[in-house]
XYZ file of C-alpha atoms in Angstrom:
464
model
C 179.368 100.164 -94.834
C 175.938 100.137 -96.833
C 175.402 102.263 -99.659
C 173.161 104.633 -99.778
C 169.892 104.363 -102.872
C 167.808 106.441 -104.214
C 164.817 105.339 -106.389
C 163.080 107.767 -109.165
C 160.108 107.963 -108.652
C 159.831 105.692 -105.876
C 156.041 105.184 -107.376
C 154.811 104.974 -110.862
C 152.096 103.119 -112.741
C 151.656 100.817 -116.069
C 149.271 99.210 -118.029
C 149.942 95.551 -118.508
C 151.158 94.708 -121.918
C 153.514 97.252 -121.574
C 156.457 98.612 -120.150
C 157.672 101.579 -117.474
C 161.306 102.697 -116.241
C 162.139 103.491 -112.935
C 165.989 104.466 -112.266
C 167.872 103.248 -109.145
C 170.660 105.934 -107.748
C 173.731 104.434 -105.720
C 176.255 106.253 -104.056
C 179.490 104.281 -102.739
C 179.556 105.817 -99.074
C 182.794 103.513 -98.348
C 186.691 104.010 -98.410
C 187.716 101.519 -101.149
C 186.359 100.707 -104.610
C 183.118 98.178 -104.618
C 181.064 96.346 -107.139
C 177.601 96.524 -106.457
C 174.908 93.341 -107.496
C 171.689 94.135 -108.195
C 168.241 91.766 -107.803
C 164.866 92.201 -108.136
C 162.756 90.649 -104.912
C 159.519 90.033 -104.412
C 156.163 89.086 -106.483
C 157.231 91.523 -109.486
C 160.493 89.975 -109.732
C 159.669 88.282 -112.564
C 158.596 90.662 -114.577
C 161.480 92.840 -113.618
C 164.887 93.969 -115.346
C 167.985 94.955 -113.931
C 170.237 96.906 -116.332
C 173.442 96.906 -115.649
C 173.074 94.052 -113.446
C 176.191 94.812 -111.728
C 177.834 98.407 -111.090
C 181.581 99.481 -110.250
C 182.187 102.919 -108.334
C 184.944 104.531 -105.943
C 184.792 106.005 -103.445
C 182.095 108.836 -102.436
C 180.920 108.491 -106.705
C 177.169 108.159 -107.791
C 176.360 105.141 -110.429
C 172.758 104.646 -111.745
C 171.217 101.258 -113.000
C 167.183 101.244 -114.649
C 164.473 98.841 -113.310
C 162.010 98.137 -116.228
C 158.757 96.250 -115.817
C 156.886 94.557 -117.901
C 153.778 92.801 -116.866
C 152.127 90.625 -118.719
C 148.082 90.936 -120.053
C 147.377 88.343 -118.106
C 144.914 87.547 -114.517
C 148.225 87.000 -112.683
C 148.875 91.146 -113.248
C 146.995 92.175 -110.507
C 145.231 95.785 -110.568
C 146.130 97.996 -108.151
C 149.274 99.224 -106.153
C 152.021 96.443 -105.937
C 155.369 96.719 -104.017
C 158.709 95.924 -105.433
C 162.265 95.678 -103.602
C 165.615 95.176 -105.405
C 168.523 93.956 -103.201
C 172.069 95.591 -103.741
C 174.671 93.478 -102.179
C 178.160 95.238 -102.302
C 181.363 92.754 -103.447
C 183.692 93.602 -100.612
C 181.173 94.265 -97.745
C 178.504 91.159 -98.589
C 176.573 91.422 -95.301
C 176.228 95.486 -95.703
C 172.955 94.647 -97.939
C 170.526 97.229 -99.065
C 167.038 96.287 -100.076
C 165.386 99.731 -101.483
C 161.353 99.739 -101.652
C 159.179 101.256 -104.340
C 155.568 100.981 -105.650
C 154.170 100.112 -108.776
C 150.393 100.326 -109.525
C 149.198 98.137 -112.584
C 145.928 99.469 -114.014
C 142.882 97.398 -114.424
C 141.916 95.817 -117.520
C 138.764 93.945 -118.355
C 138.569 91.026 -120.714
C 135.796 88.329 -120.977
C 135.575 85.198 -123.475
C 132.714 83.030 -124.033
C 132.363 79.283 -125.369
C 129.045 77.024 -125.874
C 129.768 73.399 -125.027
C 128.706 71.729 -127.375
C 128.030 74.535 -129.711
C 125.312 72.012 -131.643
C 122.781 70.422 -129.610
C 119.618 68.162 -130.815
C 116.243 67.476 -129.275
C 112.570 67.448 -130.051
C 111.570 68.731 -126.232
C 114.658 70.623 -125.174
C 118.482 71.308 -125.617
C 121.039 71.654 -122.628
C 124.213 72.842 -123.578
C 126.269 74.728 -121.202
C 128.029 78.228 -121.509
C 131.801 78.799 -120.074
C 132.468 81.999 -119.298
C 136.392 82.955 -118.258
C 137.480 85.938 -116.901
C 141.030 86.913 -118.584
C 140.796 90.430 -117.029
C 143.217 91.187 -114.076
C 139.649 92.585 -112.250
C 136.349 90.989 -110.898
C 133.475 90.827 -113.674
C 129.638 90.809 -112.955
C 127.805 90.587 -115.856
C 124.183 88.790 -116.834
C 123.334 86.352 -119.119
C 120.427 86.141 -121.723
C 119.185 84.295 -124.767
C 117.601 85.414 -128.131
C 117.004 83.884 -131.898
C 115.465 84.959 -134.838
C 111.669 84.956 -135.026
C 111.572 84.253 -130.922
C 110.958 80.866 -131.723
C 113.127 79.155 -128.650
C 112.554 79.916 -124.832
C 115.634 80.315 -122.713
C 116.520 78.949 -118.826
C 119.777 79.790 -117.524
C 121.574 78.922 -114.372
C 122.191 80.965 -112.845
C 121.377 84.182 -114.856
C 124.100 86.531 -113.619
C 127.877 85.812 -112.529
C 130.679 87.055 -110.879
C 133.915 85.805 -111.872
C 137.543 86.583 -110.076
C 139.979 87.015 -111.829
C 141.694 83.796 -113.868
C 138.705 82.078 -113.162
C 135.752 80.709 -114.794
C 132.086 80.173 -114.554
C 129.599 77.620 -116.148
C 125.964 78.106 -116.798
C 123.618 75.579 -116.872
C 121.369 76.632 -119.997
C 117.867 74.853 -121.073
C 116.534 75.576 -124.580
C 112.659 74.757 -125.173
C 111.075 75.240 -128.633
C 108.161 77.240 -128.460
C 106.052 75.540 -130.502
C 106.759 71.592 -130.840
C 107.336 70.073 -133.927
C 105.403 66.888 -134.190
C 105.735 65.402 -137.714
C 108.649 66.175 -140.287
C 112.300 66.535 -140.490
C 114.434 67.747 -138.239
C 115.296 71.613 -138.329
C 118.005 74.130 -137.588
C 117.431 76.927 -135.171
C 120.343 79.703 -134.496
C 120.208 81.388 -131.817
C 122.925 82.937 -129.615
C 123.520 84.013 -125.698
C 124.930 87.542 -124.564
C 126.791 87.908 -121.824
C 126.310 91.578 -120.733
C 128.361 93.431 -118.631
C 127.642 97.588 -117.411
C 128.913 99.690 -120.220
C 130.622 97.433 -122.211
C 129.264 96.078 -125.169
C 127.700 92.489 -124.732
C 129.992 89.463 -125.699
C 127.770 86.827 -127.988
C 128.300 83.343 -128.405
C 126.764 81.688 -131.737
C 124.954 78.259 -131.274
C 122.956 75.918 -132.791
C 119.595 74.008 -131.681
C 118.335 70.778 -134.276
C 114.574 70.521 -133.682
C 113.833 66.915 -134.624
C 110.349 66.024 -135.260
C 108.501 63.867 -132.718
C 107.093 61.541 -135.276
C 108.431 60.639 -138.205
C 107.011 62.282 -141.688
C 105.833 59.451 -143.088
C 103.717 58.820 -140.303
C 101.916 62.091 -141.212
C 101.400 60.809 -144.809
C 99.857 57.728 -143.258
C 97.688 59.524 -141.099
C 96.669 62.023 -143.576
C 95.616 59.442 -146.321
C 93.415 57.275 -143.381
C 91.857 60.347 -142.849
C 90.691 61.169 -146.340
C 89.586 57.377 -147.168
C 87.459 57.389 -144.044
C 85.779 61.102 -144.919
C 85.230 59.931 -148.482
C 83.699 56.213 -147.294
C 81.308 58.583 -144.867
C 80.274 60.807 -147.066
C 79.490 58.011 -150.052
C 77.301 56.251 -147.137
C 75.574 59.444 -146.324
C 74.466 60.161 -149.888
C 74.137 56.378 -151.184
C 72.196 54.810 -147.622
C 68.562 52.897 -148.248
C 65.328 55.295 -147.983
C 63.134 53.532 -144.858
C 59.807 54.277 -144.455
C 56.853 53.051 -141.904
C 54.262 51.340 -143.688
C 52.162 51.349 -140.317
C 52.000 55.387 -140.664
C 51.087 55.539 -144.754
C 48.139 53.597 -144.801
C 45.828 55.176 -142.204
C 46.952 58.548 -144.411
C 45.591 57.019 -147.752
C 42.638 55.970 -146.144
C 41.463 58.877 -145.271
C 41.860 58.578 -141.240
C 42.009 60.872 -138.847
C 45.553 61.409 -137.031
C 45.075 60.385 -133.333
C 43.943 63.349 -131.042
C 46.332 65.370 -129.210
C 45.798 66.166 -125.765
C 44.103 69.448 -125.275
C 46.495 72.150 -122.829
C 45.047 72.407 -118.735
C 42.123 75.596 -118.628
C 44.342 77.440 -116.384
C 46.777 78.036 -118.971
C 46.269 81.352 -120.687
C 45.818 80.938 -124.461
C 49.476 81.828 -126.425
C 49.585 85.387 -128.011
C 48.885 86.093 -131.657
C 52.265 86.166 -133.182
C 53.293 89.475 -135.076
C 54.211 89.460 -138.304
C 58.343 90.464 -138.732
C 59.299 93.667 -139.936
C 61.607 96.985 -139.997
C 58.483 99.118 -138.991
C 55.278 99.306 -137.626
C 52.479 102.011 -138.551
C 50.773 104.200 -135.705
C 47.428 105.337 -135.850
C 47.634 108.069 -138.263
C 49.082 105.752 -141.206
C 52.923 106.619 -140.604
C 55.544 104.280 -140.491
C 57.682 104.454 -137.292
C 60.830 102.507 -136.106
C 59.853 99.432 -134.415
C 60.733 98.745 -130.634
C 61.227 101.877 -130.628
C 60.182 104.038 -126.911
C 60.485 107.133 -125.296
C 62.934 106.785 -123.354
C 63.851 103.029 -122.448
C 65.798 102.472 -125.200
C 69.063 104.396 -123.994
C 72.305 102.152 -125.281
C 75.048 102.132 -122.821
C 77.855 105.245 -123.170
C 81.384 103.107 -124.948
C 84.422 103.739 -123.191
C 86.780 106.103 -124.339
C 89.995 103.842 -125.906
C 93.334 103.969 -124.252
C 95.620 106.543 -124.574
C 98.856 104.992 -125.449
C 102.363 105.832 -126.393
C 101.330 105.438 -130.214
C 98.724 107.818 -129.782
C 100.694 110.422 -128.720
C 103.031 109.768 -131.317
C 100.761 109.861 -134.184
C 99.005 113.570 -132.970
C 102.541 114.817 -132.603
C 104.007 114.035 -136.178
C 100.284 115.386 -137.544
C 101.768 118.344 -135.800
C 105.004 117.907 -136.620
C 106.805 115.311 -138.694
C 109.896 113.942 -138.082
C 111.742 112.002 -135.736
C 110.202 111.726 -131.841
C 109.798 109.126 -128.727
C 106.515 109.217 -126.649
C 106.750 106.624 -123.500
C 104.584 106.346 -120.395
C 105.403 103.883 -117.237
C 103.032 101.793 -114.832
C 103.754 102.442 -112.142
C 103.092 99.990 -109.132
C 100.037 101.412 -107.128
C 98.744 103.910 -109.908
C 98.774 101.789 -113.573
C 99.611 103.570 -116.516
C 100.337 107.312 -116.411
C 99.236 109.781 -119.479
C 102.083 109.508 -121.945
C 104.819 112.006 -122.438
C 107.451 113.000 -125.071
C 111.007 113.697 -126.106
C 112.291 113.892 -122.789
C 109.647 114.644 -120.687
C 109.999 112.568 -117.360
C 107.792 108.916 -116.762
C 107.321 107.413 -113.596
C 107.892 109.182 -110.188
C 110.324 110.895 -108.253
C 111.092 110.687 -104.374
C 108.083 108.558 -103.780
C 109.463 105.324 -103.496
C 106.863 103.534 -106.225
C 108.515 101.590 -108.493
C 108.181 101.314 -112.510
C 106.787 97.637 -113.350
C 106.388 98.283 -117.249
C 107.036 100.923 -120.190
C 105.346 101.712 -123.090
C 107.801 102.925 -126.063
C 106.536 104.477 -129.505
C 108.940 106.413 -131.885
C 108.429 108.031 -135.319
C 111.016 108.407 -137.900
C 113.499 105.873 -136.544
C 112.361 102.717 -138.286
C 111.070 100.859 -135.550
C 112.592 100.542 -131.997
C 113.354 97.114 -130.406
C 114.346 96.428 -125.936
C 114.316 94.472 -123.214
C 113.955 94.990 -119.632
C 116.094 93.870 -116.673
C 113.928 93.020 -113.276
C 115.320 93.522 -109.697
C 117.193 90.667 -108.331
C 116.268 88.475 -111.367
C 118.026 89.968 -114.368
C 116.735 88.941 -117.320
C 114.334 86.568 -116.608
C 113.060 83.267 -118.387
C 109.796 84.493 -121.037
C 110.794 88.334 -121.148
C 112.571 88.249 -124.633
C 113.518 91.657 -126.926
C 110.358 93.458 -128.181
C 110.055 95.180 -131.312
C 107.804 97.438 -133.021
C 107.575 99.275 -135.982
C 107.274 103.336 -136.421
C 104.383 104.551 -134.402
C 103.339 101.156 -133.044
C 102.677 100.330 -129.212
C 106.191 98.320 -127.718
C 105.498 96.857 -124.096
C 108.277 96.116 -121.735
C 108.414 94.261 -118.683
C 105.101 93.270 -116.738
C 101.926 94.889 -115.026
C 101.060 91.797 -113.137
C 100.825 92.028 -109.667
C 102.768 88.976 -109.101
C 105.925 90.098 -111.133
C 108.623 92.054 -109.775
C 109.255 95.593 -110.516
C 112.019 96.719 -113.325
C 115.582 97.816 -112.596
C 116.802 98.644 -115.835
C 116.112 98.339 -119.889
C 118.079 97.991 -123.046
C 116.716 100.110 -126.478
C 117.685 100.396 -129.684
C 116.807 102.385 -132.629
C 117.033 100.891 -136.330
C 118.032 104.678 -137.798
C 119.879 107.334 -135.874
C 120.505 107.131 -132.325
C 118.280 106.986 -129.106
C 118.933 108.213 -125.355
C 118.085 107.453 -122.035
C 117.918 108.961 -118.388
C 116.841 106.600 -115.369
C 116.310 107.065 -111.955
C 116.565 104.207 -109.552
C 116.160 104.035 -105.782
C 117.308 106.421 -103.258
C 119.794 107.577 -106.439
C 120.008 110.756 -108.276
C 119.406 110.753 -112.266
C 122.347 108.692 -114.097
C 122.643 111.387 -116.658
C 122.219 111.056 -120.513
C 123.602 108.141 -122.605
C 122.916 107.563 -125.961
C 124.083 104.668 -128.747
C 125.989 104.543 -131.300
C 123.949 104.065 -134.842
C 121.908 100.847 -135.093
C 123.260 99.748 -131.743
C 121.517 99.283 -128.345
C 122.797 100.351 -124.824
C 121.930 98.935 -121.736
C 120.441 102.315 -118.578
C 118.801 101.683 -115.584
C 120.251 100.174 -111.522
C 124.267 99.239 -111.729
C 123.358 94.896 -112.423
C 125.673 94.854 -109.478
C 123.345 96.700 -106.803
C 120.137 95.688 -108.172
C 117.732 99.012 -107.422
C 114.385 99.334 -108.760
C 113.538 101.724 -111.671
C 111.238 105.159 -110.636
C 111.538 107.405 -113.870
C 113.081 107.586 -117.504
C 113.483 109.945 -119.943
C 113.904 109.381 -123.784
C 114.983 110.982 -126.468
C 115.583 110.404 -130.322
């Protein structure tokens, strides 16, 4: 006869790295004393524990034995529900088995390591190391990939320029460094520089590398070259000033004789006679004996009307601390169709809502925050190759993304303020407003389209 089982709570849920309890109930439903063996079945097994492992009752009596699991912080804990099964095989009845069923969910856990192989490369034209990135998470990661160094001396191709990684898996990224200015004679040189791999609403993970610029030709080359150079200026110029006087006998003589130059040939009668040339000056006199402005006319002398300068985000930065002091944003967006709107301020809304046109580039000033530095993110590209972080100081014009036609439109941005914090609302396509986020002190945070769904930007609002 099979016992009967209870489990409590036939579900429950645990984080991996740790542990939960879930107690087994079983009642001997037979006529004669059994022992009762107890194993855990199935793809939780073994992370399972059966204690006691074996249980004696009598008849019609109630034991109780705990299942504890424990899996690991590994990929192989997958997220989500699992099902368990313990088999309870009784001593004297062994083919009366009884397999209960429960449910365990394990809750998802992200976790992302990056490693540049090599971490030192060396070229005078280019670098190519390449960047592993493993996910040790027990979910599926998306995340982008960019570049940046000090000074924005280095340009950056990767491929490809956003992942997705399973689980226990890995991915590897082509990446192509390119000086941006080449370094012809000298010794070679040490660049730092480091790649990001972003991920939405995590902070980015950084990986540290090195690029050796090594000059094309050698320095003493340049020495060389450089002395040549100097003997040959200083051989010209002692031949210019020291070079034998020649003069035309043929041409003095007739002159110390006394003879005439040869005629010139008169100009053809039908050619008017040339104009009187006027002496130069400031002014001219009219008739009465006062001086008047010369060139001067009634009315043809009319200079063209100059054209009103642009009203950037800086402007409207600088009338509103003359009006008030302190710390503020002003922004404005081109948007694709219309160019640049008139800026706004401290959360007023850029761009345009429920029209479908798309924001291609923003204009960011701030006051009282020490400068703000960004990037922006462009649909279906990420970050792209050329489009490193901006930065400007207080009340100074920063640019991000691209007004050219040919460029695709923004679907996100990263900012960062150097003193306080700074805030951000974005709309994207056919989506409502993301609501508010805001960094932590001298950090930036990535707003704008999920990278996963890739929607073009429409409107932003800012705040400091």
């Amino acid at each position: 006869m099979s016992p009967w089982t209870s489990l409590e709570p036939a579900s429950a849920t645990v984080a991996p790295g740790s542990s939960t309890t879930v107690r087994l109930r079983v009642r001997n439903t037979g006529d004669i004393v059994d022992e009762y063996r107890f194993e855990p079945v199935g793809d939780l097994a073994p992370w399972t524990t059966v204690e006691p492992q074996s249980l004696r009752l009598y008849p019609g009596t109630t034991g109780t034995v705990e299942l504890t699991f424990a899996p690991p912080r590994t990929p192989d804990a997958t997220a989500g529900p699992n099902p368990y099964a313990v088999r309870v095989t009784p001593t004297e009845h062994p083919d009366a088995v009884t397999v209960p069923e429960g449910n365990l969910t394990i809750t998802p856990f992200s976790e992302v390591r990056a490693e540049l192989v090599p971490p030192t490369v060396k070229g005078r034209f280019r670098g190519r190391p390449r960047l592993a990135v493993d996910n040790l998470g027990n979910t599926k990661v998306t995340a982008s990939l960019s570049g940046k160094d000090a000074g924005e001396r280095l340009s950056y191709e990767l491929r490809p320029s956003n992942v997705q990684i399973e689980p226990g898996r890995a991915a590897f990224v082509k990446v192509t460094l390119r000086p941006r200015q080449i370094t012809w004679f000298g010794s070679k040189q040490e660049q730092p520089y480091a790649l990001a791999v972003r991920r939405s609403g995590t902070e980015p993970e950084e990986v540290a590398g090195t690029f050796v610029l090594r000059g094309v030709l050698p320095g003493w080359l340049a020495t060389t070259f450089g002395l040549l150079l100097a003997l040959t200026i200083a051989f010209v110029t002692i031949w210019l000033a020291y070079r034998p006087q020649l003069q035309s006998v043929a041409r003095e003589k007739p002159e110390k004789a006394g003879q005439l130059a040869p005629a010139r040939p008169s100009p053809p009668i039908s050619s008017p006679p040339p104009a009187p040339e006027k002496p130069a000056g400031p002014s001219e006199k009219s008739g009465d004996g006062q001086e008047k402005p010369k060139g001067g006319g009634g009315g043809g002398g009319d200079e063209p009307k100059k054209k009103p300068p642009e009203r950037t985000a800086a402007t409207a930065v600088r009338e509103l601390v003359a009006r008030s002091a302190g710390r503020h944003i002003c922004y404005r967006a081109f948007v694709q169709g219309d160019g640049w709107q008139e800026p706004v301020c401290d959360g007023a809304e850029a761009g345009t809502v429920g029209q479908g046109k798309p924001v291609k580039a923003l204009n960011i000033a701030v006051s009282g925050t020490k400068g703000v530095t960004g990037a922006s993110a462009y649909v279906g590209e990420g970050w792209r190759k050329g489009d490193a972080w901006r930065k400007e100081d207080d009340v100074k014009d920063m640019v991000l993304g691209s007004t050219e036609s040919a460029d695709p439109p923004m679907e996100g941005f990263t900012l960062q303020v150097f003193d306080g914090t700074v805030c951000h609302e974005a709309r994207v396509k056919d989506q409502d407003w993301t609501g508010k986020l805001c960094t932590e002190p001298g950090k930036w945070r990535y707003g704008g389209s999920p990278m996963e769904r890739n929607l073009q930007l429409e409107a932003v609002r800012f705040t400091v």
